[in-house]
């Protein structure tokens, strides 16, 4: 690593520490979680260089720890946090017993994801609004970067390079956008989260800002060229509509969604062609192959079938012919990935964690979880560090309708904060 890069990294970390010290304790956790979202999107992609990803992960861990120390948070945790902890704890145990994953990656990935979830679980109303504003603002930044990537840059910032992955939504004229997430699907998943946040509006934005955020997210999904993400976002939005307790609001939302569907089905925007191309594509057959691998995975020796070979051991499964033998050695199905690498027990833990998290979340997070679960069938989400960290903290965000009380012990020391 060059001395200049090391110096730049040290200066950046010092600047972040100074900034965190300057932030009032009342808002420190919200700033830390917002920083985590930004750091995950810009520096934790699997394809980010080794000179970027580990330092960013360590800096983010430091920021989260500093936030906990300065906030003296007393309300962290909760059922959804413990559900997340069970998942990462089980995965860590499987790695410890099988040595299927590097120790540094366990600390910098699994540890960061758990810590981010813990801090996120204690946000109060003002901090929660800050995090949701960060999600929306970052989506706009990423969409802007996507335009630059597609129209100006010869290669993506990092991710799939050396080849053009054409966008079916643009009739294969432009490449699929990746932003700084390192993959068009991860980019689309994040934009999908931003769309659901804008739709459900837990931060109580004005209708103008909601419309702006929804427009930005729609453009982002189109730039990603990810058909499965569009379907998954639709699932999330429908779940959000279905959970509406007000009959009239539910009817208005249902009529609105139905009207959009009817319009799309009756105008020629190429949906039929896109669907036909999807069914004829290698992507579709590859993902069907993952489902067809389930029988072989269940037919392994008992201990392996129940517990797998450890998270990150998919290469062994491919070498033994237990996973789909197509053009790509990637499972692209989180449920099948969990079954293959962590066995029946691992898959059961994942499903139990998702069920518990869904049951105890508010409508916004329920919709996000529904969208992410739909993506499980086309992408192995937790094999990507940036996606795993963002997903973990999203799961534990406090209910917008019943936010966690903020820390008030220090408010009397700063008169201006009493008005917050």
mmCIF file of C-alpha atoms in Angstrom, residues 28-293:
data_model
loop_
_atom_site.group_PDB
_atom_site.id
_atom_site.type_symbol
_atom_site.label_atom_id
_atom_site.label_comp_id
_atom_site.label_asym_id
_atom_site.label_seq_id
_atom_site.Cartn_x
_atom_site.Cartn_y
_atom_site.Cartn_z
ATOM 1 C CA UNK A 28 -24.602 10.523 17.849
ATOM 2 C CA UNK A 29 -26.187 7.121 17.177
ATOM 3 C CA UNK A 30 -28.158 8.408 14.214
ATOM 4 C CA UNK A 31 -25.001 9.889 12.731
ATOM 5 C CA UNK A 32 -23.127 6.614 13.308
ATOM 6 C CA UNK A 33 -25.808 4.484 11.634
ATOM 7 C CA UNK A 34 -26.048 6.960 8.747
ATOM 8 C CA UNK A 35 -22.272 6.802 8.403
ATOM 9 C CA UNK A 36 -22.530 3.006 8.296
ATOM 10 C CA UNK A 37 -25.038 3.110 5.444
ATOM 11 C CA UNK A 38 -22.791 5.465 3.475
ATOM 12 C CA UNK A 39 -19.653 3.451 4.248
ATOM 13 C CA UNK A 40 -21.321 0.192 3.217
ATOM 14 C CA UNK A 41 -22.446 1.659 -0.084
ATOM 15 C CA UNK A 42 -19.099 3.222 -0.983
ATOM 16 C CA UNK A 43 -16.448 1.019 0.572
ATOM 17 C CA UNK A 44 -17.712 -2.448 1.513
ATOM 18 C CA UNK A 45 -18.431 -3.955 -1.907
ATOM 19 C CA UNK A 46 -16.924 -7.418 -2.378
ATOM 20 C CA UNK A 47 -15.072 -6.117 -5.434
ATOM 21 C CA UNK A 48 -13.684 -3.059 -3.653
ATOM 22 C CA UNK A 49 -9.877 -3.289 -3.459
ATOM 23 C CA UNK A 50 -8.181 -4.563 -0.301
ATOM 24 C CA UNK A 51 -6.793 -1.077 0.222
ATOM 25 C CA UNK A 52 -10.366 0.199 0.634
ATOM 26 C CA UNK A 53 -12.659 -2.432 2.166
ATOM 27 C CA UNK A 54 -10.799 -3.368 5.414
ATOM 28 C CA UNK A 55 -9.944 0.240 6.388
ATOM 29 C CA UNK A 56 -13.538 1.334 5.746
ATOM 30 C CA UNK A 57 -14.854 -1.566 7.834
ATOM 31 C CA UNK A 58 -12.497 -0.770 10.709
ATOM 32 C CA UNK A 59 -13.328 2.931 10.581
ATOM 33 C CA UNK A 60 -17.046 2.111 10.657
ATOM 34 C CA UNK A 61 -16.620 -0.182 13.656
ATOM 35 C CA UNK A 62 -14.732 2.617 15.409
ATOM 36 C CA UNK A 63 -17.481 5.132 14.667
ATOM 37 C CA UNK A 64 -20.190 2.788 15.994
ATOM 38 C CA UNK A 65 -18.242 2.040 19.183
ATOM 39 C CA UNK A 66 -17.585 5.737 19.727
ATOM 40 C CA UNK A 67 -21.305 6.413 19.287
ATOM 41 C CA UNK A 68 -22.179 3.851 21.946
ATOM 42 C CA UNK A 69 -19.635 5.272 24.369
ATOM 43 C CA UNK A 70 -20.746 8.876 23.911
ATOM 44 C CA UNK A 71 -24.486 8.227 23.833
ATOM 45 C CA UNK A 72 -24.539 5.957 26.884
ATOM 46 C CA UNK A 73 -27.420 4.182 25.164
ATOM 47 C CA UNK A 74 -29.595 2.162 27.511
ATOM 48 C CA UNK A 75 -32.326 0.996 25.131
ATOM 49 C CA UNK A 76 -30.362 -1.005 22.545
ATOM 50 C CA UNK A 77 -31.284 -4.553 21.688
ATOM 51 C CA UNK A 78 -34.762 -5.964 21.363
ATOM 52 C CA UNK A 79 -36.181 -9.087 19.778
ATOM 53 C CA UNK A 80 -35.146 -8.217 16.219
ATOM 54 C CA UNK A 81 -31.576 -7.469 17.269
ATOM 55 C CA UNK A 82 -31.337 -10.834 18.998
ATOM 56 C CA UNK A 83 -32.720 -12.475 15.874
ATOM 57 C CA UNK A 84 -29.929 -10.853 13.825
ATOM 58 C CA UNK A 85 -27.399 -11.912 16.463
ATOM 59 C CA UNK A 86 -28.590 -15.516 16.277
ATOM 60 C CA UNK A 87 -28.024 -15.542 12.520
ATOM 61 C CA UNK A 88 -24.517 -14.063 12.605
ATOM 62 C CA UNK A 89 -23.644 -16.091 15.697
ATOM 63 C CA UNK A 90 -24.665 -19.318 14.004
ATOM 64 C CA UNK A 91 -22.753 -18.395 10.847
ATOM 65 C CA UNK A 92 -19.665 -17.536 12.912
ATOM 66 C CA UNK A 93 -19.878 -20.876 14.706
ATOM 67 C CA UNK A 94 -20.100 -22.733 11.408
ATOM 68 C CA UNK A 95 -17.017 -20.899 10.167
ATOM 69 C CA UNK A 96 -15.145 -21.577 13.405
ATOM 70 C CA UNK A 97 -15.816 -25.311 13.148
ATOM 71 C CA UNK A 98 -15.065 -25.645 9.429
ATOM 72 C CA UNK A 99 -12.538 -22.858 8.730
ATOM 73 C CA UNK A 100 -14.562 -22.054 5.602
ATOM 74 C CA UNK A 101 -14.145 -18.281 5.898
ATOM 75 C CA UNK A 102 -11.216 -16.032 6.816
ATOM 76 C CA UNK A 103 -10.954 -14.845 10.423
ATOM 77 C CA UNK A 104 -10.481 -11.224 9.398
ATOM 78 C CA UNK A 105 -13.608 -11.366 7.279
ATOM 79 C CA UNK A 106 -15.584 -12.780 10.201
ATOM 80 C CA UNK A 107 -14.599 -9.835 12.408
ATOM 81 C CA UNK A 108 -14.876 -7.122 9.770
ATOM 82 C CA UNK A 109 -18.105 -8.449 8.260
ATOM 83 C CA UNK A 110 -20.081 -10.451 10.811
ATOM 84 C CA UNK A 111 -18.892 -8.294 13.711
ATOM 85 C CA UNK A 112 -19.666 -5.050 11.886
ATOM 86 C CA UNK A 113 -23.117 -6.267 10.827
ATOM 87 C CA UNK A 114 -24.001 -7.228 14.410
ATOM 88 C CA UNK A 115 -22.629 -3.992 15.882
ATOM 89 C CA UNK A 116 -24.481 -1.878 13.308
ATOM 90 C CA UNK A 117 -27.702 -3.723 14.142
ATOM 91 C CA UNK A 118 -27.163 -3.094 17.856
ATOM 92 C CA UNK A 119 -26.654 0.647 17.460
ATOM 93 C CA UNK A 120 -29.524 0.921 14.970
ATOM 94 C CA UNK A 121 -31.885 -0.766 17.434
ATOM 95 C CA UNK A 122 -31.571 2.144 19.896
ATOM 96 C CA UNK A 123 -32.349 5.117 17.653
ATOM 97 C CA UNK A 124 -34.878 7.659 18.848
ATOM 98 C CA UNK A 125 -37.346 9.565 16.681
ATOM 99 C CA UNK A 126 -34.958 12.314 15.520
ATOM 100 C CA UNK A 127 -32.153 9.824 14.784
ATOM 101 C CA UNK A 128 -34.517 7.516 12.917
ATOM 102 C CA UNK A 129 -35.596 10.385 10.671
ATOM 103 C CA UNK A 130 -31.917 11.135 10.057
ATOM 104 C CA UNK A 131 -31.228 7.563 8.942
ATOM 105 C CA UNK A 132 -34.224 7.497 6.609
ATOM 106 C CA UNK A 133 -33.130 10.844 5.143
ATOM 107 C CA UNK A 134 -29.654 9.373 4.591
ATOM 108 C CA UNK A 135 -31.129 6.369 2.795
ATOM 109 C CA UNK A 136 -33.102 8.623 0.452
ATOM 110 C CA UNK A 137 -30.263 11.097 -0.099
ATOM 111 C CA UNK A 138 -27.742 8.352 -0.752
ATOM 112 C CA UNK A 139 -30.109 6.796 -3.303
ATOM 113 C CA UNK A 140 -30.116 10.091 -5.191
ATOM 114 C CA UNK A 141 -26.310 10.244 -5.082
ATOM 115 C CA UNK A 142 -26.038 6.672 -6.340
ATOM 116 C CA UNK A 143 -28.457 7.331 -9.200
ATOM 117 C CA UNK A 144 -26.367 10.355 -10.180
ATOM 118 C CA UNK A 145 -23.225 8.201 -10.092
ATOM 119 C CA UNK A 146 -25.048 5.598 -12.176
ATOM 120 C CA UNK A 147 -25.612 8.123 -14.950
ATOM 121 C CA UNK A 148 -21.928 9.085 -14.846
ATOM 122 C CA UNK A 149 -20.931 5.419 -14.870
ATOM 123 C CA UNK A 150 -23.087 4.588 -17.877
ATOM 124 C CA UNK A 151 -22.536 7.706 -19.973
ATOM 125 C CA UNK A 152 -19.021 8.868 -19.070
ATOM 126 C CA UNK A 153 -16.807 6.290 -17.361
ATOM 127 C CA UNK A 154 -15.164 3.572 -19.480
ATOM 128 C CA UNK A 155 -15.574 1.073 -16.602
ATOM 129 C CA UNK A 156 -17.618 0.921 -13.378
ATOM 130 C CA UNK A 157 -15.923 2.291 -10.266
ATOM 131 C CA UNK A 158 -15.575 -1.292 -9.095
ATOM 132 C CA UNK A 159 -17.572 -4.392 -9.727
ATOM 133 C CA UNK A 160 -18.004 -6.310 -12.974
ATOM 134 C CA UNK A 161 -15.457 -4.853 -15.397
ATOM 135 C CA UNK A 162 -13.998 -5.926 -18.742
ATOM 136 C CA UNK A 163 -17.423 -6.717 -20.169
ATOM 137 C CA UNK A 164 -20.718 -4.954 -20.799
ATOM 138 C CA UNK A 165 -23.737 -6.226 -18.903
ATOM 139 C CA UNK A 166 -26.546 -4.804 -21.041
ATOM 140 C CA UNK A 167 -29.701 -3.357 -19.535
ATOM 141 C CA UNK A 168 -32.915 -5.050 -20.782
ATOM 142 C CA UNK A 169 -34.935 -1.965 -19.802
ATOM 143 C CA UNK A 170 -33.008 0.105 -22.382
ATOM 144 C CA UNK A 171 -33.306 -2.476 -25.159
ATOM 145 C CA UNK A 172 -29.666 -3.459 -24.489
ATOM 146 C CA UNK A 173 -28.387 -0.039 -25.560
ATOM 147 C CA UNK A 174 -26.746 0.888 -22.243
ATOM 148 C CA UNK A 175 -24.972 -1.119 -19.565
ATOM 149 C CA UNK A 176 -26.569 -2.021 -16.244
ATOM 150 C CA UNK A 177 -25.632 0.428 -13.485
ATOM 151 C CA UNK A 178 -23.688 -0.753 -10.445
ATOM 152 C CA UNK A 179 -22.961 2.526 -8.673
ATOM 153 C CA UNK A 180 -20.392 1.926 -5.940
ATOM 154 C CA UNK A 181 -22.111 -1.282 -4.787
ATOM 155 C CA UNK A 182 -20.020 -3.490 -7.084
ATOM 156 C CA UNK A 183 -22.980 -5.324 -8.615
ATOM 157 C CA UNK A 184 -26.166 -4.203 -10.403
ATOM 158 C CA UNK A 185 -28.339 -6.392 -8.171
ATOM 159 C CA UNK A 186 -26.915 -4.932 -4.944
ATOM 160 C CA UNK A 187 -27.430 -1.478 -6.441
ATOM 161 C CA UNK A 188 -31.035 -2.404 -7.232
ATOM 162 C CA UNK A 189 -31.636 -3.864 -3.759
ATOM 163 C CA UNK A 190 -30.523 -0.638 -2.117
ATOM 164 C CA UNK A 191 -32.634 1.461 -4.482
ATOM 165 C CA UNK A 192 -35.550 -0.857 -3.694
ATOM 166 C CA UNK A 193 -35.124 -0.152 0.015
ATOM 167 C CA UNK A 194 -35.138 3.576 -0.738
ATOM 168 C CA UNK A 195 -38.317 3.201 -2.798
ATOM 169 C CA UNK A 196 -40.163 1.383 -0.017
ATOM 170 C CA UNK A 197 -39.021 4.006 2.495
ATOM 171 C CA UNK A 198 -40.321 6.767 0.203
ATOM 172 C CA UNK A 199 -43.596 4.918 -0.380
ATOM 173 C CA UNK A 200 -44.283 4.146 3.289
ATOM 174 C CA UNK A 201 -42.927 7.531 4.466
ATOM 175 C CA UNK A 202 -41.999 6.668 8.079
ATOM 176 C CA UNK A 203 -40.104 9.987 8.344
ATOM 177 C CA UNK A 204 -43.288 11.949 7.495
ATOM 178 C CA UNK A 205 -41.869 13.817 4.511
ATOM 179 C CA UNK A 206 -44.038 16.168 2.520
ATOM 180 C CA UNK A 207 -45.813 14.768 -0.521
ATOM 181 C CA UNK A 208 -43.437 16.708 -2.761
ATOM 182 C CA UNK A 209 -40.369 15.057 -1.257
ATOM 183 C CA UNK A 210 -42.063 11.661 -1.365
ATOM 184 C CA UNK A 211 -42.723 12.115 -5.071
ATOM 185 C CA UNK A 212 -39.125 13.204 -5.669
ATOM 186 C CA UNK A 213 -37.740 10.209 -3.785
ATOM 187 C CA UNK A 214 -40.083 7.793 -5.542
ATOM 188 C CA UNK A 215 -39.065 9.225 -8.919
ATOM 189 C CA UNK A 216 -35.366 8.907 -8.101
ATOM 190 C CA UNK A 217 -35.843 5.311 -6.953
ATOM 191 C CA UNK A 218 -37.841 4.424 -10.064
ATOM 192 C CA UNK A 219 -35.078 5.797 -12.283
ATOM 193 C CA UNK A 220 -32.516 3.881 -10.231
ATOM 194 C CA UNK A 221 -34.346 0.582 -10.664
ATOM 195 C CA UNK A 222 -34.538 1.196 -14.410
ATOM 196 C CA UNK A 223 -30.804 1.952 -14.568
ATOM 197 C CA UNK A 224 -29.988 -1.240 -12.652
ATOM 198 C CA UNK A 225 -31.605 -3.418 -15.311
ATOM 199 C CA UNK A 226 -32.526 -5.906 -12.560
ATOM 200 C CA UNK A 227 -35.853 -7.521 -13.410
ATOM 201 C CA UNK A 228 -35.996 -9.595 -10.234
ATOM 202 C CA UNK A 229 -35.578 -6.437 -8.115
ATOM 203 C CA UNK A 230 -38.550 -4.787 -9.824
ATOM 204 C CA UNK A 231 -40.688 -7.830 -8.976
ATOM 205 C CA UNK A 232 -39.323 -7.920 -5.415
ATOM 206 C CA UNK A 233 -40.084 -4.223 -4.846
ATOM 207 C CA UNK A 234 -43.618 -4.848 -6.107
ATOM 208 C CA UNK A 235 -43.941 -7.619 -3.492
ATOM 209 C CA UNK A 236 -42.756 -5.241 -0.774
ATOM 210 C CA UNK A 237 -45.170 -2.500 -1.801
ATOM 211 C CA UNK A 238 -48.086 -4.930 -1.947
ATOM 212 C CA UNK A 239 -47.243 -6.197 1.549
ATOM 213 C CA UNK A 240 -47.189 -2.611 2.791
ATOM 214 C CA UNK A 241 -50.603 -1.957 1.225
ATOM 215 C CA UNK A 242 -52.042 -5.203 2.580
ATOM 216 C CA UNK A 243 -50.983 -4.329 6.144
ATOM 217 C CA UNK A 244 -52.802 -0.992 6.160
ATOM 218 C CA UNK A 245 -55.252 -0.944 9.060
ATOM 219 C CA UNK A 246 -57.391 1.828 7.570
ATOM 220 C CA UNK A 247 -59.903 0.370 5.127
ATOM 221 C CA UNK A 248 -60.262 3.552 3.069
ATOM 222 C CA UNK A 249 -56.507 4.094 2.846
ATOM 223 C CA UNK A 250 -56.083 0.444 1.908
ATOM 224 C CA UNK A 251 -58.675 0.794 -0.827
ATOM 225 C CA UNK A 252 -57.061 3.957 -2.189
ATOM 226 C CA UNK A 253 -53.647 2.306 -2.247
ATOM 227 C CA UNK A 254 -55.005 -0.863 -3.826
ATOM 228 C CA UNK A 255 -56.839 1.123 -6.516
ATOM 229 C CA UNK A 256 -53.678 3.135 -7.189
ATOM 230 C CA UNK A 257 -51.534 0.027 -7.544
ATOM 231 C CA UNK A 258 -54.186 -1.632 -9.691
ATOM 232 C CA UNK A 259 -54.411 1.393 -11.964
ATOM 233 C CA UNK A 260 -50.653 1.406 -12.468
ATOM 234 C CA UNK A 261 -50.686 -2.312 -13.308
ATOM 235 C CA UNK A 262 -53.544 -1.875 -15.826
ATOM 236 C CA UNK A 263 -51.759 1.029 -17.508
ATOM 237 C CA UNK A 264 -48.504 -0.905 -17.754
ATOM 238 C CA UNK A 265 -50.266 -3.917 -19.208
ATOM 239 C CA UNK A 266 -52.067 -1.866 -21.842
ATOM 240 C CA UNK A 267 -49.292 0.327 -23.190
ATOM 241 C CA UNK A 268 -46.365 -0.823 -25.247
ATOM 242 C CA UNK A 269 -43.293 -0.335 -23.082
ATOM 243 C CA UNK A 270 -41.812 -3.687 -23.940
ATOM 244 C CA UNK A 271 -42.840 -5.612 -20.825
ATOM 245 C CA UNK A 272 -43.780 -8.681 -22.855
ATOM 246 C CA UNK A 273 -40.442 -8.631 -24.620
ATOM 247 C CA UNK A 274 -38.565 -8.206 -21.346
ATOM 248 C CA UNK A 275 -40.381 -11.162 -19.780
ATOM 249 C CA UNK A 276 -39.816 -13.322 -22.867
ATOM 250 C CA UNK A 277 -36.117 -12.462 -22.886
ATOM 251 C CA UNK A 278 -35.897 -13.295 -19.201
ATOM 252 C CA UNK A 279 -37.436 -16.731 -19.706
ATOM 253 C CA UNK A 280 -35.065 -17.420 -22.591
ATOM 254 C CA UNK A 281 -31.975 -16.119 -20.810
ATOM 255 C CA UNK A 282 -29.192 -18.037 -19.144
ATOM 256 C CA UNK A 283 -29.941 -16.079 -15.965
ATOM 257 C CA UNK A 284 -33.319 -17.774 -15.652
ATOM 258 C CA UNK A 285 -31.993 -21.291 -16.293
ATOM 259 C CA UNK A 286 -29.108 -20.655 -13.892
ATOM 260 C CA UNK A 287 -31.502 -19.782 -11.070
ATOM 261 C CA UNK A 288 -33.729 -22.753 -11.849
ATOM 262 C CA UNK A 289 -30.594 -24.862 -11.566
ATOM 263 C CA UNK A 290 -30.147 -23.671 -7.983
ATOM 264 C CA UNK A 291 -33.595 -25.008 -7.076
ATOM 265 C CA UNK A 292 -32.861 -28.261 -8.864
ATOM 266 C CA UNK A 293 -29.786 -28.690 -6.654
#
